[in-house]
Every structure is written in structure tokens, then in C-alpha cells.
Coordinates of C-alpha atoms in Angstrom, one line a residue:
X1 CA 30.8 -74.5 -124.8
X2 CA 28.1 -71.9 -124.7
X3 CA 24.4 -72.5 -124.4
X4 CA 21.6 -70.9 -126.3
X5 CA 18.0 -72.0 -126.0
X6 CA 19.2 -75.1 -124.3
X7 CA 21.5 -76.2 -127.2
X8 CA 25.3 -76.4 -126.7
X9 CA 27.5 -74.8 -129.3
X10 CA 31.0 -73.8 -130.1
X11 CA 29.9 -70.5 -131.5
X12 CA 31.5 -67.4 -130.1
X13 CA 28.0 -65.7 -130.3
X14 CA 26.3 -68.6 -128.6
X15 CA 24.0 -69.6 -131.4
X16 CA 22.6 -73.1 -131.8
X17 CA 24.5 -75.6 -133.9
X18 CA 23.5 -76.0 -137.5
X19 CA 22.1 -79.5 -136.9
X20 CA 19.6 -78.3 -134.3
X21 CA 18.0 -75.9 -136.7
X22 CA 18.3 -77.5 -140.1
X23 CA 16.3 -80.6 -141.1
X24 CA 16.1 -79.9 -144.8
X25 CA 18.9 -80.1 -147.3
X26 CA 17.4 -77.3 -149.3
X27 CA 18.7 -73.7 -148.8
X28 CA 16.4 -71.6 -146.6
X29 CA 15.0 -68.3 -147.9
X30 CA 17.0 -65.4 -146.4
X31 CA 15.6 -63.6 -143.5
X32 CA 15.5 -59.8 -144.3
X33 CA 16.4 -57.5 -141.5
X34 CA 15.9 -53.7 -141.7
X35 CA 17.7 -51.6 -139.1
X36 CA 19.1 -48.1 -138.3
X37 CA 22.7 -47.3 -138.9
X38 CA 23.6 -47.5 -135.2
X39 CA 23.3 -51.3 -135.2
X40 CA 24.8 -51.9 -138.6
X41 CA 28.2 -53.3 -137.4
X42 CA 26.8 -55.4 -134.5
X43 CA 24.0 -56.9 -136.6
X44 CA 26.5 -57.7 -139.4
X45 CA 28.6 -59.7 -136.9
X46 CA 25.7 -61.4 -135.1
X47 CA 23.9 -62.4 -138.3
X48 CA 27.0 -63.7 -139.9
X49 CA 27.7 -65.9 -137.0
X50 CA 24.0 -66.9 -136.9
X51 CA 24.3 -68.0 -140.5
X52 CA 27.5 -69.9 -139.9
X53 CA 26.1 -72.0 -137.2
X54 CA 22.4 -72.5 -138.3
X55 CA 22.6 -72.4 -142.1
X56 CA 19.9 -69.7 -142.1
X57 CA 20.8 -66.9 -144.5
X58 CA 20.3 -63.4 -143.2
X59 CA 20.5 -60.1 -145.2
X60 CA 20.7 -56.8 -143.2
X61 CA 20.0 -53.4 -144.6
X62 CA 20.9 -50.5 -142.4
X63 CA 19.6 -47.0 -143.2
X64 CA 18.6 -43.9 -141.3
X65 CA 16.2 -44.8 -138.4
X66 CA 13.5 -42.4 -139.6
X67 CA 13.7 -43.9 -143.1
X68 CA 13.6 -47.4 -141.8
X69 CA 10.5 -46.7 -139.6
X70 CA 8.7 -45.1 -142.5
X71 CA 9.4 -48.0 -144.7
X72 CA 8.0 -50.5 -142.2
X73 CA 4.9 -48.2 -141.7
X74 CA 4.4 -48.4 -145.5
X75 CA 4.3 -52.2 -145.3
X76 CA 7.6 -52.9 -147.0
X77 CA 8.3 -56.6 -147.1
X78 CA 10.8 -57.2 -144.3
X79 CA 11.1 -60.0 -141.8
X80 CA 12.7 -58.4 -138.8
X81 CA 12.9 -54.8 -137.7
X82 CA 15.7 -53.4 -135.4
X83 CA 15.3 -49.8 -134.2
X84 CA 15.4 -47.7 -131.1
X85 CA 12.8 -48.7 -128.5
X86 CA 10.7 -45.6 -129.0
X87 CA 10.4 -46.2 -132.7
X88 CA 9.6 -49.8 -132.1
X89 CA 6.8 -48.9 -129.7
X90 CA 5.3 -46.7 -132.4
X91 CA 5.4 -49.4 -135.0
X92 CA 3.8 -51.9 -132.6
X93 CA 1.0 -49.3 -131.9
X94 CA 0.6 -49.0 -135.6
X95 CA 0.1 -52.8 -136.0
X96 CA 3.4 -53.2 -137.9
X97 CA 5.0 -55.8 -135.6
X98 CA 3.6 -59.3 -135.2
X99 CA 5.9 -60.5 -132.4
X100 CA 7.1 -59.3 -129.0
X101 CA 9.7 -56.5 -128.9
X102 CA 13.1 -57.8 -127.7
X103 CA 15.7 -55.5 -126.4
X104 CA 19.0 -56.5 -128.1
X105 CA 21.6 -53.8 -127.3
X106 CA 22.2 -50.7 -125.2
X107 CA 24.2 -48.0 -126.8
X108 CA 25.8 -44.9 -125.2
X109 CA 25.9 -41.5 -126.9
X110 CA 29.4 -40.1 -126.9
X111 CA 31.0 -36.7 -127.9
X112 CA 33.7 -36.5 -130.5
X113 CA 35.9 -33.9 -132.3
X114 CA 37.9 -34.0 -135.5
X115 CA 41.1 -36.0 -135.1
X116 CA 43.0 -33.0 -136.5
X117 CA 42.1 -30.8 -133.5
X118 CA 45.1 -29.9 -131.4
X119 CA 44.8 -32.0 -128.2
X120 CA 45.5 -28.9 -126.1
X121 CA 42.2 -27.5 -127.5
X122 CA 40.2 -30.6 -126.8
X123 CA 37.1 -29.5 -124.8
X124 CA 36.4 -30.8 -121.3
X125 CA 33.1 -32.8 -121.1
X126 CA 33.7 -34.3 -117.6
X127 CA 30.8 -32.6 -116.0
X128 CA 27.4 -31.4 -117.2
X129 CA 28.5 -27.7 -116.9
X130 CA 31.7 -28.4 -118.8
X131 CA 29.7 -30.1 -121.5
X132 CA 27.4 -27.2 -121.7
X133 CA 30.3 -24.8 -122.1
X134 CA 31.8 -27.0 -124.8
X135 CA 28.6 -26.9 -126.8
X136 CA 28.3 -23.1 -126.4
X137 CA 31.9 -22.6 -127.6
X138 CA 31.8 -25.0 -130.6
X139 CA 32.0 -23.2 -133.9
X140 CA 29.7 -25.8 -135.4
X141 CA 28.2 -29.0 -134.0
X142 CA 26.2 -32.0 -135.2
X143 CA 24.0 -34.7 -133.9
X144 CA 21.9 -37.4 -135.7
X145 CA 18.2 -37.5 -136.5
X146 CA 17.9 -40.7 -134.4
X147 CA 17.1 -41.3 -130.7
X148 CA 20.3 -39.7 -129.4
X149 CA 19.6 -36.5 -131.5
X150 CA 16.1 -36.2 -130.1
X151 CA 17.4 -36.5 -126.6
X152 CA 20.2 -34.0 -127.2
X153 CA 17.7 -31.4 -128.6
X154 CA 15.7 -31.9 -125.4
X155 CA 18.8 -31.5 -123.3
X156 CA 19.8 -28.3 -125.0
X157 CA 16.3 -26.9 -124.6
X158 CA 16.4 -27.8 -120.9
X159 CA 19.7 -25.9 -120.6
X160 CA 18.1 -22.9 -122.3
X161 CA 20.7 -22.7 -125.1
X162 CA 18.7 -24.2 -128.0
X163 CA 18.1 -20.9 -129.7
X164 CA 21.6 -19.7 -129.1
X165 CA 23.2 -22.6 -130.8
X166 CA 20.6 -23.3 -133.5
X167 CA 22.4 -21.4 -136.2
X168 CA 25.6 -23.5 -135.6
X169 CA 23.9 -26.9 -135.6
X170 CA 24.3 -29.1 -138.6
X171 CA 22.0 -32.2 -138.8
X172 CA 23.1 -34.7 -141.4
X173 CA 20.5 -36.3 -143.6
X174 CA 19.1 -39.6 -142.3
X175 CA 21.7 -42.4 -142.9
X176 CA 24.6 -39.9 -143.1
X177 CA 26.9 -40.3 -140.1
X178 CA 27.9 -37.5 -137.9
X179 CA 31.4 -38.9 -138.2
X180 CA 31.6 -37.7 -141.8
X181 CA 31.1 -34.1 -140.7
X182 CA 33.7 -34.5 -138.0
X183 CA 36.3 -36.1 -140.3
X184 CA 35.8 -33.4 -142.9
X185 CA 36.2 -30.7 -140.3
X186 CA 32.7 -29.3 -141.1
X187 CA 31.8 -29.4 -137.5
X188 CA 34.1 -29.1 -134.4
X189 CA 31.9 -31.1 -132.0
X190 CA 29.7 -34.0 -132.7
X191 CA 27.4 -36.4 -130.9
X192 CA 26.6 -39.9 -132.0
X193 CA 26.1 -43.5 -130.9
X194 CA 29.4 -44.9 -129.7
X195 CA 29.1 -47.9 -132.1
X196 CA 29.0 -45.5 -135.1
X197 CA 32.2 -43.7 -134.2
X198 CA 34.5 -46.6 -133.2
X199 CA 37.5 -46.8 -135.4
X200 CA 36.3 -44.1 -137.8
X201 CA 39.3 -42.4 -139.4
X202 CA 39.5 -38.6 -138.8
X203 CA 37.5 -38.8 -135.5
X204 CA 38.6 -38.5 -132.0
X205 CA 36.2 -39.8 -129.4
X206 CA 36.1 -37.6 -126.2
X207 CA 34.1 -40.1 -124.2
X208 CA 30.6 -40.8 -122.9
X209 CA 28.4 -37.9 -121.7
X210 CA 28.5 -37.2 -117.9
X211 CA 26.4 -39.5 -115.9
X212 CA 23.9 -36.8 -115.0
X213 CA 23.0 -36.1 -118.6
X214 CA 24.0 -39.5 -120.1
X215 CA 21.9 -40.5 -123.1
X216 CA 21.6 -44.3 -123.5
X217 CA 19.5 -45.8 -126.3
X218 CA 18.1 -49.3 -126.2
X219 CA 17.8 -50.9 -129.6
X220 CA 15.2 -53.6 -130.0
X221 CA 14.2 -56.2 -132.6
X222 CA 10.8 -57.8 -133.5
X223 CA 9.2 -59.7 -136.3
X224 CA 7.4 -57.5 -138.8
X225 CA 3.8 -58.2 -139.8
X226 CA 5.0 -58.5 -143.4
X227 CA 7.4 -61.4 -142.5
X228 CA 7.4 -64.3 -145.0
X229 CA 8.4 -66.8 -142.3
X230 CA 7.5 -65.7 -138.8
X231 CA 8.9 -68.7 -137.1
X232 CA 12.4 -68.3 -138.6
X233 CA 12.3 -64.6 -138.1
X234 CA 11.4 -65.1 -134.4
X235 CA 14.2 -67.5 -134.0
X236 CA 16.6 -64.9 -135.2
X237 CA 15.2 -62.2 -132.9
X238 CA 15.6 -64.6 -129.9
X239 CA 19.2 -65.2 -130.9
X240 CA 20.0 -61.5 -131.3
X241 CA 18.5 -60.8 -127.8
X242 CA 20.4 -63.8 -126.1
X243 CA 22.8 -63.1 -123.3
X244 CA 25.3 -65.3 -125.0
X245 CA 25.8 -62.7 -127.7
X246 CA 26.9 -60.0 -125.2
X247 CA 30.6 -60.3 -126.1
X248 CA 29.9 -59.5 -129.7
X249 CA 27.9 -56.5 -128.7
X250 CA 30.7 -55.2 -126.4
X251 CA 33.2 -55.5 -129.3
X252 CA 30.9 -53.2 -131.3
X253 CA 30.6 -50.5 -128.7
X254 CA 27.3 -51.7 -127.2
X255 CA 26.2 -53.6 -124.1
X256 CA 23.7 -56.3 -123.3
X257 CA 20.5 -54.6 -122.1
X258 CA 19.6 -55.2 -118.4

């Protein structure tokens, strides 16, 4: 048995049993979640399990983080928002969130190359200096428009190489994964959230960035001001943040936030 909110359950994700949540025989309106692409897989697993054990239907739409934030700012009718911590803070400041912001997952940024690359030519990224050289030597490189991309741009500027590599950087449109550019061979080095590269055909993950320049993103969830049912939405947010869901997050390349 696992325990969530004081309720024992057989669920692998640790969510409460259906009987503890449902008192009405009528189907409950689906909770609508809007998230960035980085959390697409983990939210799909968590919300599927949540529906299985509570009976509460949940629909998840995952798009580019910038697009998602803009849609929430425009007062689109969504119940729960799940984005990087920085974007969530901005939404809260804009009055677009009605509940507390709950950290749900920590994601590491990793480096990757096309799977077709000769392993003898695989760049070393074991140290910050080695990573810098790999970036300088890449014929073309890519990173996302999300939190990891913002942090990488700052890192390249700090290293003093931003202008040198600018002509070789390819930034995919919001919602388009860096993995697609790697798999097609359009770029020789890419950076993306680990969760978005796991198991992608045509991509070879080199590993996490060196500790001294590691880029970790905390993704958080909160109830939107446009939520149709704030109580049901908050229950879902609480479940997504629960420690008992840590195993599911690990399977999807993420960790439970500290």
C-alpha cells in the first residue's frame, strides 16, 4: 500500500482510491491541463493513473512552453497549468493563477548527438571546458525556446562564444523538439530536457551537463483563474506534486523536487 493525503491505495502512483473521491454516480467534467512539451510524457502517465483510481477524467494538452504561457495570459479556459517555475511565477504575477504554485518535477538538461554519428567522433562533455569545445566544434547545434534554452544562451554568453556560434544555432519553433533536428541530422549537437529525448529513435544521449554548468528546470503546476472547478483542479495539482508519484517521474526522466 501507498498513502496519499492520508488515504491508502494500491495505485503505483499513490493516488487515492476511487471511493474516497467519488460520491456521485454521474461522470465528472474532465479537468483540462495545459503544459509544455517537457512534461508531456510524465503528465500522461500521472493523469492516466489519477483517472484510473479516482474516476476523475483529465485531458492534457502539451505545447511549446511560450505558446502555453501566452494562451493562459490570454485567459484561455484551462483548469491546471504546468510550466517551468519562471513562467509560472510570471503567470502568478499577472493574476492568471488562483492557487499556490506546486513544484511537481525536476528535469535535467542533457546533450545529445545524432545516433548515426560514429561513436569514435562522439564529443566529450565530461567537463565544462570539454563541453565548451564541443559546442565550438559543432557544425550546427540546437536548443529549445524553453527554460533550458534560455539558460544555455546565458551560459554561451558567459563563455564569450555567443556571437561566434550564433550563425550555427538552429532554434526549432515552439513545440518542435530538438530531437527531430538531431534525428534528421540537421544539427550535430543538441540540448534538451532529458524527458524529451528518452527513447527517441535517431538520437544518442551523451549525458547530463557537467555539474559546474548543470541546467536543472523545476516544472510546477497550479490552478488557473479560468478553472471551471477549482476544488477538483487543486486535488489534481496536489496529486501531481505528491512524493508518492516520484517513481513515475523517474521512469520519465525526471525527479521529485526537493
